[in-house]
């Protein structure tokens, strides 16, 4: 039995009830086979066996009092997956669907993503099954304070640096930072995605979406094409989706759709992003309202955003939002490129469809790495007690995305799989972490 199969069998046996984690490990391990057989030292040193188990996973109670005075309780998580190349780094997700398996899948992906950025950051992730939707600002604050009342003892600017993810934006980071500072009496860059008044970086808000589009731009340029004039479909209407839309429009593409967990809008004249921002960033409303405010748009309840014909598809909502059927539909409709803004939005079957077709497919750990890369730039600025201009940060982000593109493309070519960016990204990300682990001994 192959080394990969042996480790995979163990992961499946030992992680019952964690299908997303198993899915993420399966994709990575299968695609790095060539790197493993080229270097038997990885197996001798038990690198895979070590990589699939978090260095530490913390699970904790998060009690808080709602506006009616009733006590509510949620479960909090922080999975510190791998610190071979730097302090644990990764976001916090607040969504009712969050389980230990969700956080483990995200933390595992983060190891390779962070490695690809070329910056000194290890992999981690955290969150809770708390649902911020429909909660007052005070309820969100009390939840965040309670969450930090436990988390603070496990993190630090050189230990573990959390950030945002689904359900965690500037408001939540502010409440978390305030509580950390109060508990530790230390003003430090322990979180990223902070407000600009207290240590945040310009362009961090835009970074994931902008980075995704810089990646797609570089991809298309390297295939004698461009985003100019292309029709783009985006799922989601949160942080990543909004700034992907903005940058795609700036580069001359026409974005015709966005969505949320209730349904999607199709706008034949192209998305008016000011309306989306007002609904989502200001009013915390539903995408349905977009069609009520924009005559050229229609709203459809439920799934189906991938049935809209497009040249470029950017899934920017959540995991497993694009299945095999959706992938076949995109292919049939003439889609030429897919870039994952979300983490693991395509199922394993959908990924197989893309890899077996002419569609250029960039997996999330490469395509959405601009967010965490800019978080690392925020950490650098905090350490230096300085702040760079928007243009300086944006230029660094762009050059990081371009170098990720070439590193993954080269890694794919080296194993004779040109344009297989799944294999390329996984191998390039894996090697740096694995070599660092070997250099540091059995720890
Ligand atoms: P937001 O909370 O800002 O937005 C999430 C969007 O996705 C919303 O439109 C939301 O709709 C939709 N969504 C969430 N869960 C589901 C679901 N179960 N089914 C359908 N739609 C859903 O999060 P982000 O934009 O920050 O994150 C989006 C994705 O990008 C996630 O996969 C995240 O892990 C990934 N990512 C984020 C980075 C960042 O810097 N923020 C960096 C790299 C990756 P609704 O409002 O209805 O829930
Ligand atoms: O999935 C991700 O890369 C993020 N949510 C961003 C993590 C970070 O530390 O900025």
Tab-separated table of C-alpha atoms and ligand atoms in Angstrom:
chain	number	residue	atom	x	y	z
A	1	UNK	CA	0.000	0.000	0.000
A	2	UNK	CA	1.334	3.470	-0.858
A	3	UNK	CA	2.490	5.866	1.855
A	4	UNK	CA	-0.338	8.283	0.978
A	5	UNK	CA	-3.002	5.572	1.111
A	6	UNK	CA	-1.746	4.331	4.477
A	7	UNK	CA	-1.929	7.817	6.005
A	8	UNK	CA	-5.294	8.536	4.367
A	9	UNK	CA	-6.804	5.316	5.717
A	10	UNK	CA	-5.699	6.333	9.189
A	11	UNK	CA	-7.116	9.837	8.819
A	12	UNK	CA	-10.463	8.371	7.728
A	13	UNK	CA	-10.502	5.884	10.618
A	14	UNK	CA	-9.518	8.394	13.271
A	15	UNK	CA	-11.685	11.360	12.257
A	16	UNK	CA	-15.256	10.050	12.086
A	17	UNK	CA	-17.855	12.749	11.555
A	18	UNK	CA	-15.339	15.148	9.970
A	19	UNK	CA	-16.054	14.804	6.225
A	20	UNK	CA	-14.726	18.253	5.306
A	21	UNK	CA	-11.408	17.566	7.009
A	22	UNK	CA	-11.130	14.203	5.258
A	23	UNK	CA	-11.972	15.880	1.947
A	24	UNK	CA	-9.235	18.504	2.358
A	25	UNK	CA	-6.622	15.916	3.382
A	26	UNK	CA	-7.600	13.601	0.499
A	27	UNK	CA	-7.145	16.343	-2.088
A	28	UNK	CA	-3.777	17.445	-0.762
A	29	UNK	CA	-2.282	13.992	-0.157
A	30	UNK	CA	-3.275	12.518	-3.509
A	31	UNK	CA	-1.820	15.430	-5.424
A	32	UNK	CA	1.571	15.482	-3.642
A	33	UNK	CA	2.420	11.833	-4.444
A	34	UNK	CA	5.146	12.857	-6.943
A	35	UNK	CA	6.917	14.988	-4.302
A	36	UNK	CA	6.758	12.115	-1.800
A	37	UNK	CA	8.156	9.483	-4.133
A	38	UNK	CA	10.933	11.860	-5.224
A	39	UNK	CA	12.093	12.177	-1.592
A	40	UNK	CA	11.783	9.030	0.590
A	41	UNK	CA	13.047	11.037	3.603
A	42	UNK	CA	9.549	12.457	4.000
A	43	UNK	CA	8.138	8.999	4.765
A	44	UNK	CA	11.095	8.006	6.980
A	45	UNK	CA	10.539	11.169	9.011
A	46	UNK	CA	6.799	10.579	9.341
A	47	UNK	CA	6.084	13.975	7.807
A	48	UNK	CA	2.540	13.180	6.603
A	49	UNK	CA	1.581	11.421	9.846
A	50	UNK	CA	2.670	14.519	11.736
A	51	UNK	CA	1.104	17.018	9.326
A	52	UNK	CA	-2.411	15.571	9.533
A	53	UNK	CA	-2.597	15.976	13.328
A	54	UNK	CA	-2.839	19.509	14.716
A	55	UNK	CA	-0.033	20.527	17.066
A	56	UNK	CA	-2.819	21.587	19.416
A	57	UNK	CA	-6.641	21.944	19.293
A	58	UNK	CA	-8.444	23.990	21.913
A	59	UNK	CA	-12.196	23.605	22.487
A	60	UNK	CA	-13.896	25.873	24.962
A	61	UNK	CA	-17.206	27.064	26.379
A	62	UNK	CA	-18.403	30.533	25.371
A	63	UNK	CA	-21.233	31.702	27.638
A	64	UNK	CA	-22.832	35.124	27.049
A	65	UNK	CA	-25.990	36.989	27.981
A	66	UNK	CA	-28.458	37.990	25.237
A	67	UNK	CA	-30.429	41.250	25.159
A	68	UNK	CA	-33.372	39.675	26.973
A	69	UNK	CA	-31.109	38.656	29.853
A	70	UNK	CA	-31.027	34.948	28.975
A	71	UNK	CA	-27.739	33.045	29.117
A	72	UNK	CA	-26.637	31.578	25.777
A	73	UNK	CA	-23.780	29.104	25.299
A	74	UNK	CA	-21.670	28.391	22.230
A	75	UNK	CA	-18.634	26.215	21.530
A	76	UNK	CA	-15.357	27.944	20.672
A	77	UNK	CA	-12.413	26.417	18.778
A	78	UNK	CA	-8.832	27.262	17.936
A	79	UNK	CA	-6.873	24.665	16.019
A	80	UNK	CA	-3.138	25.393	16.004
A	81	UNK	CA	-2.199	23.135	13.149
A	82	UNK	CA	1.407	23.720	12.161
A	83	UNK	CA	4.079	26.183	13.296
A	84	UNK	CA	7.052	24.894	11.272
A	85	UNK	CA	7.495	28.101	9.277
A	86	UNK	CA	6.011	30.738	11.586
A	87	UNK	CA	3.419	31.536	14.271
A	88	UNK	CA	-0.018	29.978	13.718
A	89	UNK	CA	-2.004	32.274	11.426
A	90	UNK	CA	-5.557	32.037	10.171
A	91	UNK	CA	-9.033	33.415	10.586
A	92	UNK	CA	-11.928	32.934	12.967
A	93	UNK	CA	-15.274	31.801	11.540
A	94	UNK	CA	-18.598	32.544	13.219
A	95	UNK	CA	-21.359	30.495	11.602
A	96	UNK	CA	-23.929	28.039	13.002
A	97	UNK	CA	-22.500	25.256	10.797
A	98	UNK	CA	-19.058	25.384	12.470
A	99	UNK	CA	-17.809	22.109	14.018
A	100	UNK	CA	-14.358	20.866	14.985
A	101	UNK	CA	-14.159	19.191	11.556
A	102	UNK	CA	-14.840	22.502	9.786
A	103	UNK	CA	-12.088	24.268	11.689
A	104	UNK	CA	-9.683	21.385	11.095
A	105	UNK	CA	-10.289	21.449	7.335
A	106	UNK	CA	-9.717	25.202	7.263
A	107	UNK	CA	-6.612	24.976	9.473
A	108	UNK	CA	-5.147	22.190	7.336
A	109	UNK	CA	-5.643	24.185	4.113
A	110	UNK	CA	-4.151	27.223	5.805
A	111	UNK	CA	-0.784	25.460	6.332
A	112	UNK	CA	-0.162	25.154	2.589
A	113	UNK	CA	-1.753	28.498	1.691
A	114	UNK	CA	0.407	30.376	4.162
A	115	UNK	CA	3.493	28.566	2.897
A	116	UNK	CA	2.642	29.610	-0.679
A	117	UNK	CA	2.584	33.291	0.284
A	118	UNK	CA	6.337	33.080	0.918
A	119	UNK	CA	5.870	34.732	4.305
A	120	UNK	CA	6.837	33.330	7.746
A	121	UNK	CA	3.384	32.190	8.911
A	122	UNK	CA	2.242	28.787	10.151
A	123	UNK	CA	-1.310	27.409	9.842
A	124	UNK	CA	-4.232	27.736	12.240
A	125	UNK	CA	-7.945	28.455	12.304
A	126	UNK	CA	-10.674	29.026	14.850
A	127	UNK	CA	-14.254	30.017	15.332
A	128	UNK	CA	-17.566	29.136	16.875
A	129	UNK	CA	-21.075	27.964	16.071
A	130	UNK	CA	-22.333	31.408	17.150
A	131	UNK	CA	-24.621	32.960	14.495
A	132	UNK	CA	-24.030	36.733	14.206
A	133	UNK	CA	-27.083	37.113	11.919
A	134	UNK	CA	-29.897	38.984	13.619
A	135	UNK	CA	-27.831	39.715	16.752
A	136	UNK	CA	-27.488	43.260	18.102
A	137	UNK	CA	-24.071	44.948	18.267
A	138	UNK	CA	-24.139	44.488	22.042
A	139	UNK	CA	-24.815	40.765	21.743
A	140	UNK	CA	-21.960	40.391	19.260
A	141	UNK	CA	-19.706	42.346	21.628
A	142	UNK	CA	-20.591	40.186	24.626
A	143	UNK	CA	-19.996	37.033	22.604
A	144	UNK	CA	-16.607	38.292	21.351
A	145	UNK	CA	-15.543	39.295	24.855
A	146	UNK	CA	-16.457	35.892	26.257
A	147	UNK	CA	-14.696	34.149	23.352
A	148	UNK	CA	-11.527	36.164	23.990
A	149	UNK	CA	-11.731	35.608	27.751
A	150	UNK	CA	-10.578	32.053	27.016
A	151	UNK	CA	-8.669	32.489	23.745
A	152	UNK	CA	-6.283	35.176	25.023
A	153	UNK	CA	-4.152	32.707	26.988
A	154	UNK	CA	-3.411	30.671	23.833
A	155	UNK	CA	-2.467	33.447	21.371
A	156	UNK	CA	0.098	36.218	20.994
A	157	UNK	CA	1.806	38.216	18.262
A	158	UNK	CA	4.612	35.622	17.995
A	159	UNK	CA	2.474	32.595	18.913
A	160	UNK	CA	-0.841	32.688	17.096
A	161	UNK	CA	-2.447	35.592	15.241
A	162	UNK	CA	-6.160	35.176	14.395
A	163	UNK	CA	-8.079	37.269	11.834
A	164	UNK	CA	-11.477	37.358	10.093
A	165	UNK	CA	-13.339	34.759	8.070
A	166	UNK	CA	-17.066	34.140	7.505
A	167	UNK	CA	-19.032	36.211	10.009
A	168	UNK	CA	-15.952	38.009	11.353
A	169	UNK	CA	-15.135	41.476	9.987
A	170	UNK	CA	-13.962	44.792	11.369
A	171	UNK	CA	-16.646	44.988	14.070
A	172	UNK	CA	-15.791	41.613	15.599
A	173	UNK	CA	-12.013	42.118	15.343
A	174	UNK	CA	-12.429	45.404	17.231
A	175	UNK	CA	-14.304	43.776	20.125
A	176	UNK	CA	-11.825	40.871	20.238
A	177	UNK	CA	-8.831	43.227	20.227
A	178	UNK	CA	-10.265	45.411	22.991
A	179	UNK	CA	-10.768	42.414	25.255
A	180	UNK	CA	-7.306	40.963	24.529
A	181	UNK	CA	-5.696	44.303	25.423
A	182	UNK	CA	-7.682	44.569	28.647
A	183	UNK	CA	-6.836	41.028	29.773
A	184	UNK	CA	-3.130	41.096	28.913
A	185	UNK	CA	-2.293	44.768	29.461
A	186	UNK	CA	-0.400	44.527	26.184
A	187	UNK	CA	-0.924	46.527	22.995
A	188	UNK	CA	0.254	44.191	20.290
A	189	UNK	CA	-0.535	42.989	16.788
A	190	UNK	CA	-2.248	39.848	18.041
A	191	UNK	CA	-5.057	40.043	15.491
A	192	UNK	CA	-5.099	41.201	11.869
A	193	UNK	CA	-7.891	42.923	10.028
A	194	UNK	CA	-7.839	45.622	12.699
A	195	UNK	CA	-9.337	49.084	12.195
A	196	UNK	CA	-7.048	51.711	10.703
A	197	UNK	CA	-7.108	53.745	13.925
A	198	UNK	CA	-5.556	50.953	16.002
A	199	UNK	CA	-2.963	49.135	13.933
A	200	UNK	CA	-4.854	47.847	10.906
A	201	UNK	CA	-3.336	47.826	7.431
A	202	UNK	CA	-4.669	49.728	4.477
A	203	UNK	CA	-5.893	47.325	1.764
A	204	UNK	CA	-6.464	44.396	4.152
A	205	UNK	CA	-10.251	44.740	3.666
A	206	UNK	CA	-9.841	44.550	-0.104
A	207	UNK	CA	-6.967	42.049	-0.117
A	208	UNK	CA	-8.613	38.651	-0.587
A	209	UNK	CA	-10.911	39.753	-3.403
A	210	UNK	CA	-8.272	41.907	-5.096
A	211	UNK	CA	-5.691	39.135	-4.747
A	212	UNK	CA	-8.062	36.623	-6.334
A	213	UNK	CA	-8.514	38.853	-9.363
A	214	UNK	CA	-4.767	39.613	-9.622
A	215	UNK	CA	-4.278	35.839	-9.720
A	216	UNK	CA	-6.875	35.382	-12.483
A	217	UNK	CA	-5.398	38.293	-14.428
A	218	UNK	CA	-1.923	36.732	-14.300
A	219	UNK	CA	-3.355	33.318	-15.212
A	220	UNK	CA	-5.160	34.683	-18.266
A	221	UNK	CA	-2.177	36.805	-19.360
A	222	UNK	CA	-0.056	33.660	-19.296
A	223	UNK	CA	-2.607	31.995	-21.551
A	224	UNK	CA	-2.742	34.837	-24.101
A	225	UNK	CA	-5.995	36.146	-22.746
A	226	UNK	CA	-7.254	38.806	-20.335
A	227	UNK	CA	-10.142	39.756	-18.081
A	228	UNK	CA	-11.084	42.678	-20.309
A	229	UNK	CA	-14.623	42.220	-21.607
A	230	UNK	CA	-15.148	38.878	-19.858
A	231	UNK	CA	-18.443	37.952	-18.214
A	232	UNK	CA	-17.881	36.973	-14.597
A	233	UNK	CA	-20.157	35.151	-12.151
A	234	UNK	CA	-19.400	35.566	-8.440
A	235	UNK	CA	-21.077	33.673	-5.615
A	236	UNK	CA	-21.401	35.198	-2.165
A	237	UNK	CA	-21.745	38.885	-1.359
A	238	UNK	CA	-19.467	39.159	1.654
A	239	UNK	CA	-15.971	40.545	2.034
A	240	UNK	CA	-14.267	38.372	-0.580
A	241	UNK	CA	-17.061	38.591	-3.172
A	242	UNK	CA	-17.440	42.379	-2.930
A	243	UNK	CA	-13.765	43.185	-3.502
A	244	UNK	CA	-13.372	40.520	-6.177
A	245	UNK	CA	-16.235	42.234	-7.977
A	246	UNK	CA	-14.637	45.664	-7.556
A	247	UNK	CA	-11.247	44.621	-8.953
A	248	UNK	CA	-12.771	42.565	-11.789
A	249	UNK	CA	-14.790	45.610	-12.838
A	250	UNK	CA	-11.691	47.831	-12.631
A	251	UNK	CA	-9.923	45.435	-15.004
A	252	UNK	CA	-12.758	45.691	-17.521
A	253	UNK	CA	-14.792	42.581	-16.762
A	254	UNK	CA	-18.593	42.536	-16.504
A	255	UNK	CA	-19.795	40.906	-13.280
A	256	UNK	CA	-23.372	39.742	-13.785
A	257	UNK	CA	-24.206	37.982	-10.567
A	258	UNK	CA	-23.738	37.710	-6.805
A	259	UNK	CA	-25.500	35.619	-4.155
A	260	UNK	CA	-26.030	34.838	-0.481
A	261	UNK	CA	-27.288	31.767	1.342
A	262	UNK	CA	-30.898	32.595	0.358
A	263	UNK	CA	-30.508	33.081	-3.403
A	264	UNK	CA	-28.779	34.929	-6.239
A	265	UNK	CA	-29.231	37.998	-8.420
A	266	UNK	CA	-28.586	38.214	-12.162
A	267	UNK	CA	-28.010	41.732	-13.490
A	268	UNK	CA	-27.837	41.864	-17.272
A	269	UNK	CA	-26.310	45.368	-17.149
A	270	UNK	CA	-23.574	44.358	-14.709
A	271	UNK	CA	-23.547	44.569	-10.909
A	272	UNK	CA	-23.827	48.057	-9.389
A	273	UNK	CA	-21.448	47.456	-6.486
A	274	UNK	CA	-22.466	50.583	-4.559
A	275	UNK	CA	-25.895	49.002	-4.025
A	276	UNK	CA	-24.397	45.685	-2.894
A	277	UNK	CA	-22.070	47.468	-0.464
A	278	UNK	CA	-24.932	49.482	0.989
A	279	UNK	CA	-27.035	46.326	1.497
A	280	UNK	CA	-24.236	44.147	2.872
A	281	UNK	CA	-21.661	46.421	4.511
A	282	UNK	CA	-24.000	49.088	5.878
A	283	UNK	CA	-27.411	47.496	6.415
A	284	UNK	CA	-26.351	43.843	6.875
A	285	UNK	CA	-29.306	42.939	4.622
A	286	UNK	CA	-30.098	40.263	2.016
A	287	UNK	CA	-29.023	40.143	-1.658
A	288	UNK	CA	-32.715	39.911	-2.614
A	289	UNK	CA	-32.981	43.654	-1.872
A	290	UNK	CA	-30.578	44.327	-4.776
A	291	UNK	CA	-33.226	43.314	-7.316
A	292	UNK	CA	-35.771	45.540	-5.570
A	293	UNK	CA	-33.432	48.525	-6.075
A	294	UNK	CA	-32.068	47.752	-9.560
A	295	UNK	CA	-34.514	47.390	-12.498
A	296	UNK	CA	-32.060	45.421	-14.689
A	297	UNK	CA	-31.703	42.667	-12.051
A	298	UNK	CA	-33.737	39.576	-11.232
A	299	UNK	CA	-33.576	37.594	-8.003
A	300	UNK	CA	-33.896	33.809	-7.851
A	301	UNK	CA	-34.432	32.055	-4.549
A	302	UNK	CA	-32.172	29.090	-3.754
A	303	UNK	CA	-29.079	27.670	-5.436
A	304	UNK	CA	-28.392	27.943	-9.169
A	305	UNK	CA	-25.861	30.747	-9.583
A	306	UNK	CA	-23.597	28.424	-11.641
A	307	UNK	CA	-26.298	28.020	-14.296
A	308	UNK	CA	-25.651	31.606	-15.452
A	309	UNK	CA	-23.421	31.506	-18.560
A	310	UNK	CA	-20.007	33.102	-17.948
A	311	UNK	CA	-16.373	33.175	-19.050
A	312	UNK	CA	-14.958	33.261	-15.536
A	313	UNK	CA	-16.490	31.826	-12.337
A	314	UNK	CA	-15.365	32.980	-8.891
A	315	UNK	CA	-16.924	30.984	-6.034
A	316	UNK	CA	-16.542	33.295	-3.011
A	317	UNK	CA	-19.116	32.013	-0.488
A	318	UNK	CA	-18.370	28.745	1.301
A	319	UNK	CA	-17.152	25.142	1.114
A	320	UNK	CA	-18.762	22.653	-1.275
A	321	UNK	CA	-20.962	25.285	-2.905
A	322	UNK	CA	-20.048	24.053	-6.395
A	323	UNK	CA	-20.711	20.380	-7.167
A	324	UNK	CA	-20.076	18.052	-10.112
A	325	UNK	CA	-23.293	19.077	-11.890
A	326	UNK	CA	-22.412	22.750	-11.498
A	327	UNK	CA	-18.920	22.122	-12.888
A	328	UNK	CA	-20.388	20.352	-15.932
A	329	UNK	CA	-22.839	23.213	-16.456
A	330	UNK	CA	-20.026	25.785	-16.368
A	331	UNK	CA	-18.057	23.720	-18.875
A	332	UNK	CA	-21.065	23.339	-21.185
A	333	UNK	CA	-21.683	27.091	-21.054
A	334	UNK	CA	-18.154	27.861	-22.239
A	335	UNK	CA	-16.510	28.940	-18.990
A	336	UNK	CA	-12.724	29.212	-19.452
A	337	UNK	CA	-11.457	29.836	-15.916
A	338	UNK	CA	-12.475	29.197	-12.302
A	339	UNK	CA	-10.771	30.843	-9.327
A	340	UNK	CA	-11.682	29.857	-5.790
A	341	UNK	CA	-12.118	32.906	-3.553
A	342	UNK	CA	-13.670	30.730	-0.856
A	343	UNK	CA	-11.951	27.845	0.923
A	344	UNK	CA	-12.712	24.515	-0.792
A	345	UNK	CA	-15.868	25.728	-2.604
A	346	UNK	CA	-15.577	22.953	-5.200
A	347	UNK	CA	-16.334	19.363	-4.239
A	348	UNK	CA	-13.719	16.710	-5.062
A	349	UNK	CA	-15.925	15.588	-7.984
A	350	UNK	CA	-16.246	19.143	-9.335
A	351	UNK	CA	-12.468	19.574	-9.100
A	352	UNK	CA	-12.040	16.374	-11.146
A	353	UNK	CA	-14.341	17.781	-13.839
A	354	UNK	CA	-12.278	20.971	-14.038
A	355	UNK	CA	-8.950	19.131	-14.111
A	356	UNK	CA	-10.200	16.829	-16.848
A	357	UNK	CA	-11.317	19.749	-19.035
A	358	UNK	CA	-9.822	22.836	-20.697
A	359	UNK	CA	-10.987	25.029	-17.837
A	360	UNK	CA	-8.123	26.761	-16.044
A	361	UNK	CA	-8.773	26.020	-12.371
A	362	UNK	CA	-6.979	27.801	-9.506
A	363	UNK	CA	-7.643	26.240	-6.085
A	364	UNK	CA	-8.457	28.382	-3.047
A	365	UNK	CA	-5.186	27.924	-1.235
A	366	UNK	CA	-3.471	29.806	-4.061
A	367	UNK	CA	-6.273	32.020	-5.353
A	368	UNK	CA	-7.451	33.419	-2.008
A	369	UNK	CA	-4.015	33.673	-0.373
A	370	UNK	CA	-3.974	37.459	-0.797
A	371	UNK	CA	-5.990	37.920	2.402
A	372	UNK	CA	-3.612	36.131	4.710
A	373	UNK	CA	-0.610	37.510	2.810
A	374	UNK	CA	-1.823	41.020	3.558
A	375	UNK	CA	-2.433	39.994	7.159
A	376	UNK	CA	1.261	39.124	7.304
A	377	UNK	CA	1.997	42.577	5.889
A	378	UNK	CA	-0.134	43.985	8.727
A	379	UNK	CA	1.999	41.988	11.207
A	380	UNK	CA	5.169	43.425	9.640
A	381	UNK	CA	3.864	46.977	9.904
A	382	UNK	CA	2.852	46.413	13.553
A	383	UNK	CA	6.311	45.039	14.393
A	384	UNK	CA	8.001	47.989	12.747
A	385	UNK	CA	5.517	50.404	14.325
A	386	UNK	CA	4.879	51.923	10.941
A	387	UNK	CA	2.154	51.994	8.322
A	388	UNK	CA	2.449	51.771	4.590
A	389	UNK	CA	0.226	53.577	2.091
A	390	UNK	CA	-2.617	51.822	0.286
A	391	UNK	CA	-0.584	51.768	-2.919
A	392	UNK	CA	2.452	50.256	-1.193
A	393	UNK	CA	0.411	47.422	0.336
A	394	UNK	CA	-1.542	46.869	-2.865
A	395	UNK	CA	1.678	46.649	-4.901
A	396	UNK	CA	3.130	44.082	-2.479
A	397	UNK	CA	-0.127	42.084	-2.624
A	398	UNK	CA	-0.055	42.061	-6.408
A	399	UNK	CA	3.547	40.924	-6.567
A	400	UNK	CA	2.838	38.146	-4.022
A	401	UNK	CA	-0.104	36.864	-6.120
A	402	UNK	CA	2.003	36.909	-9.283
A	403	UNK	CA	4.789	34.979	-7.597
A	404	UNK	CA	2.320	32.418	-6.191
A	405	UNK	CA	1.020	31.929	-9.736
A	406	UNK	CA	4.485	31.240	-11.125
A	407	UNK	CA	5.555	29.027	-8.212
A	408	UNK	CA	2.525	26.791	-8.567
A	409	UNK	CA	2.697	26.771	-12.374
A	410	UNK	CA	6.395	25.790	-12.237
A	411	UNK	CA	5.762	23.061	-9.648
A	412	UNK	CA	3.059	21.606	-11.916
A	413	UNK	CA	5.345	21.682	-14.960
A	414	UNK	CA	8.163	19.999	-13.033
A	415	UNK	CA	6.019	16.896	-12.501
A	416	UNK	CA	4.807	16.959	-16.101
A	417	UNK	CA	1.322	18.232	-15.263
A	418	UNK	CA	1.233	21.624	-16.955
A	419	UNK	CA	-1.667	23.788	-15.774
A	420	UNK	CA	-2.653	21.367	-12.998
A	421	UNK	CA	-2.632	24.093	-10.375
A	422	UNK	CA	-4.084	21.794	-7.705
A	423	UNK	CA	-0.964	19.631	-7.811
A	424	UNK	CA	1.274	22.665	-8.315
A	425	UNK	CA	-0.095	24.633	-5.351
A	426	UNK	CA	-0.131	21.634	-3.027
A	427	UNK	CA	3.408	20.542	-3.884
A	428	UNK	CA	4.903	24.045	-3.692
A	429	UNK	CA	3.138	24.689	-0.373
A	430	UNK	CA	3.980	21.268	1.059
A	431	UNK	CA	7.712	21.190	0.313
A	432	UNK	CA	8.626	24.293	2.285
A	433	UNK	CA	6.715	23.134	5.381
A	434	UNK	CA	7.991	19.539	5.127
A	435	UNK	CA	11.616	20.638	4.727
A	436	UNK	CA	11.294	23.014	7.707
A	437	UNK	CA	9.839	20.169	9.800
A	438	UNK	CA	12.739	17.882	8.889
A	439	UNK	CA	15.285	20.557	9.709
A	440	UNK	CA	13.713	21.094	13.133
A	441	UNK	CA	13.857	17.450	14.193
A	442	UNK	CA	11.138	15.267	15.683
A	443	UNK	CA	8.998	17.810	17.548
B	1	LIG	P1	-18.436	36.908	4.756
B	1	LIG	O1	-19.041	36.490	6.030
B	1	LIG	O2	-18.064	38.330	4.558
B	1	LIG	O3	-19.367	36.499	3.547
B	1	LIG	C1	-19.739	35.176	3.334
B	1	LIG	C2	-20.659	35.103	2.130
B	1	LIG	O4	-20.865	33.745	1.798
B	1	LIG	C3	-22.030	35.687	2.404
B	1	LIG	O5	-22.556	36.193	1.218
B	1	LIG	C4	-22.789	34.471	2.896
B	1	LIG	O6	-24.204	34.561	2.759
B	1	LIG	C5	-22.234	33.386	2.008
B	1	LIG	N1	-22.336	32.103	2.719
B	1	LIG	C6	-21.782	31.801	3.913
B	1	LIG	N2	-22.115	30.558	4.282
B	1	LIG	C7	-22.900	30.093	3.304
B	1	LIG	C8	-23.558	28.868	3.101
B	1	LIG	N3	-23.474	27.874	4.005
B	1	LIG	N4	-24.273	28.722	1.963
B	1	LIG	C9	-24.362	29.737	1.050
B	1	LIG	N5	-23.763	30.924	1.191
B	1	LIG	C10	-23.041	31.091	2.302
B	1	LIG	O7	-17.161	35.955	4.579
B	1	LIG	P2	-15.914	36.128	3.613
B	1	LIG	O8	-16.291	36.842	2.367
B	1	LIG	O9	-14.794	36.649	4.434
B	1	LIG	O10	-15.555	34.607	3.286
B	1	LIG	C11	-16.062	33.933	2.136
B	1	LIG	C12	-15.172	32.726	1.838
B	1	LIG	O11	-13.837	33.186	1.584
B	1	LIG	C13	-15.053	31.706	2.964
B	1	LIG	O12	-14.891	30.425	2.386
B	1	LIG	C14	-13.751	32.108	3.653
B	1	LIG	O13	-13.172	31.026	4.347
B	1	LIG	C15	-12.923	32.507	2.441
B	1	LIG	N6	-11.777	33.362	2.689
B	1	LIG	C16	-11.906	34.569	3.335
B	1	LIG	C17	-10.807	35.382	3.525
B	1	LIG	C18	-10.922	36.719	4.150
B	1	LIG	O14	-9.900	37.428	4.212
B	1	LIG	N7	-12.086	37.161	4.608
B	1	LIG	C19	-9.460	34.960	3.088
B	1	LIG	C20	-9.447	33.719	2.349
B	1	LIG	C21	-10.566	32.965	2.186
B	1	LIG	P3	-25.123	34.772	4.046
B	1	LIG	O15	-24.930	36.195	4.433
B	1	LIG	O16	-26.476	34.453	3.585
B	1	LIG	O17	-24.618	33.813	5.100
B	2	LIG	O1	-8.926	31.740	4.938
B	2	LIG	C1	-8.135	32.692	5.125
B	2	LIG	O2	-7.027	32.718	4.596
B	2	LIG	C2	-8.598	33.805	5.962
B	2	LIG	N1	-9.739	33.789	6.413
B	2	LIG	C3	-7.669	34.936	6.275
B	2	LIG	C4	-6.722	34.560	7.381
B	2	LIG	C5	-5.849	35.667	7.904
B	2	LIG	O3	-5.129	35.381	8.860
B	2	LIG	O4	-5.870	36.788	7.379
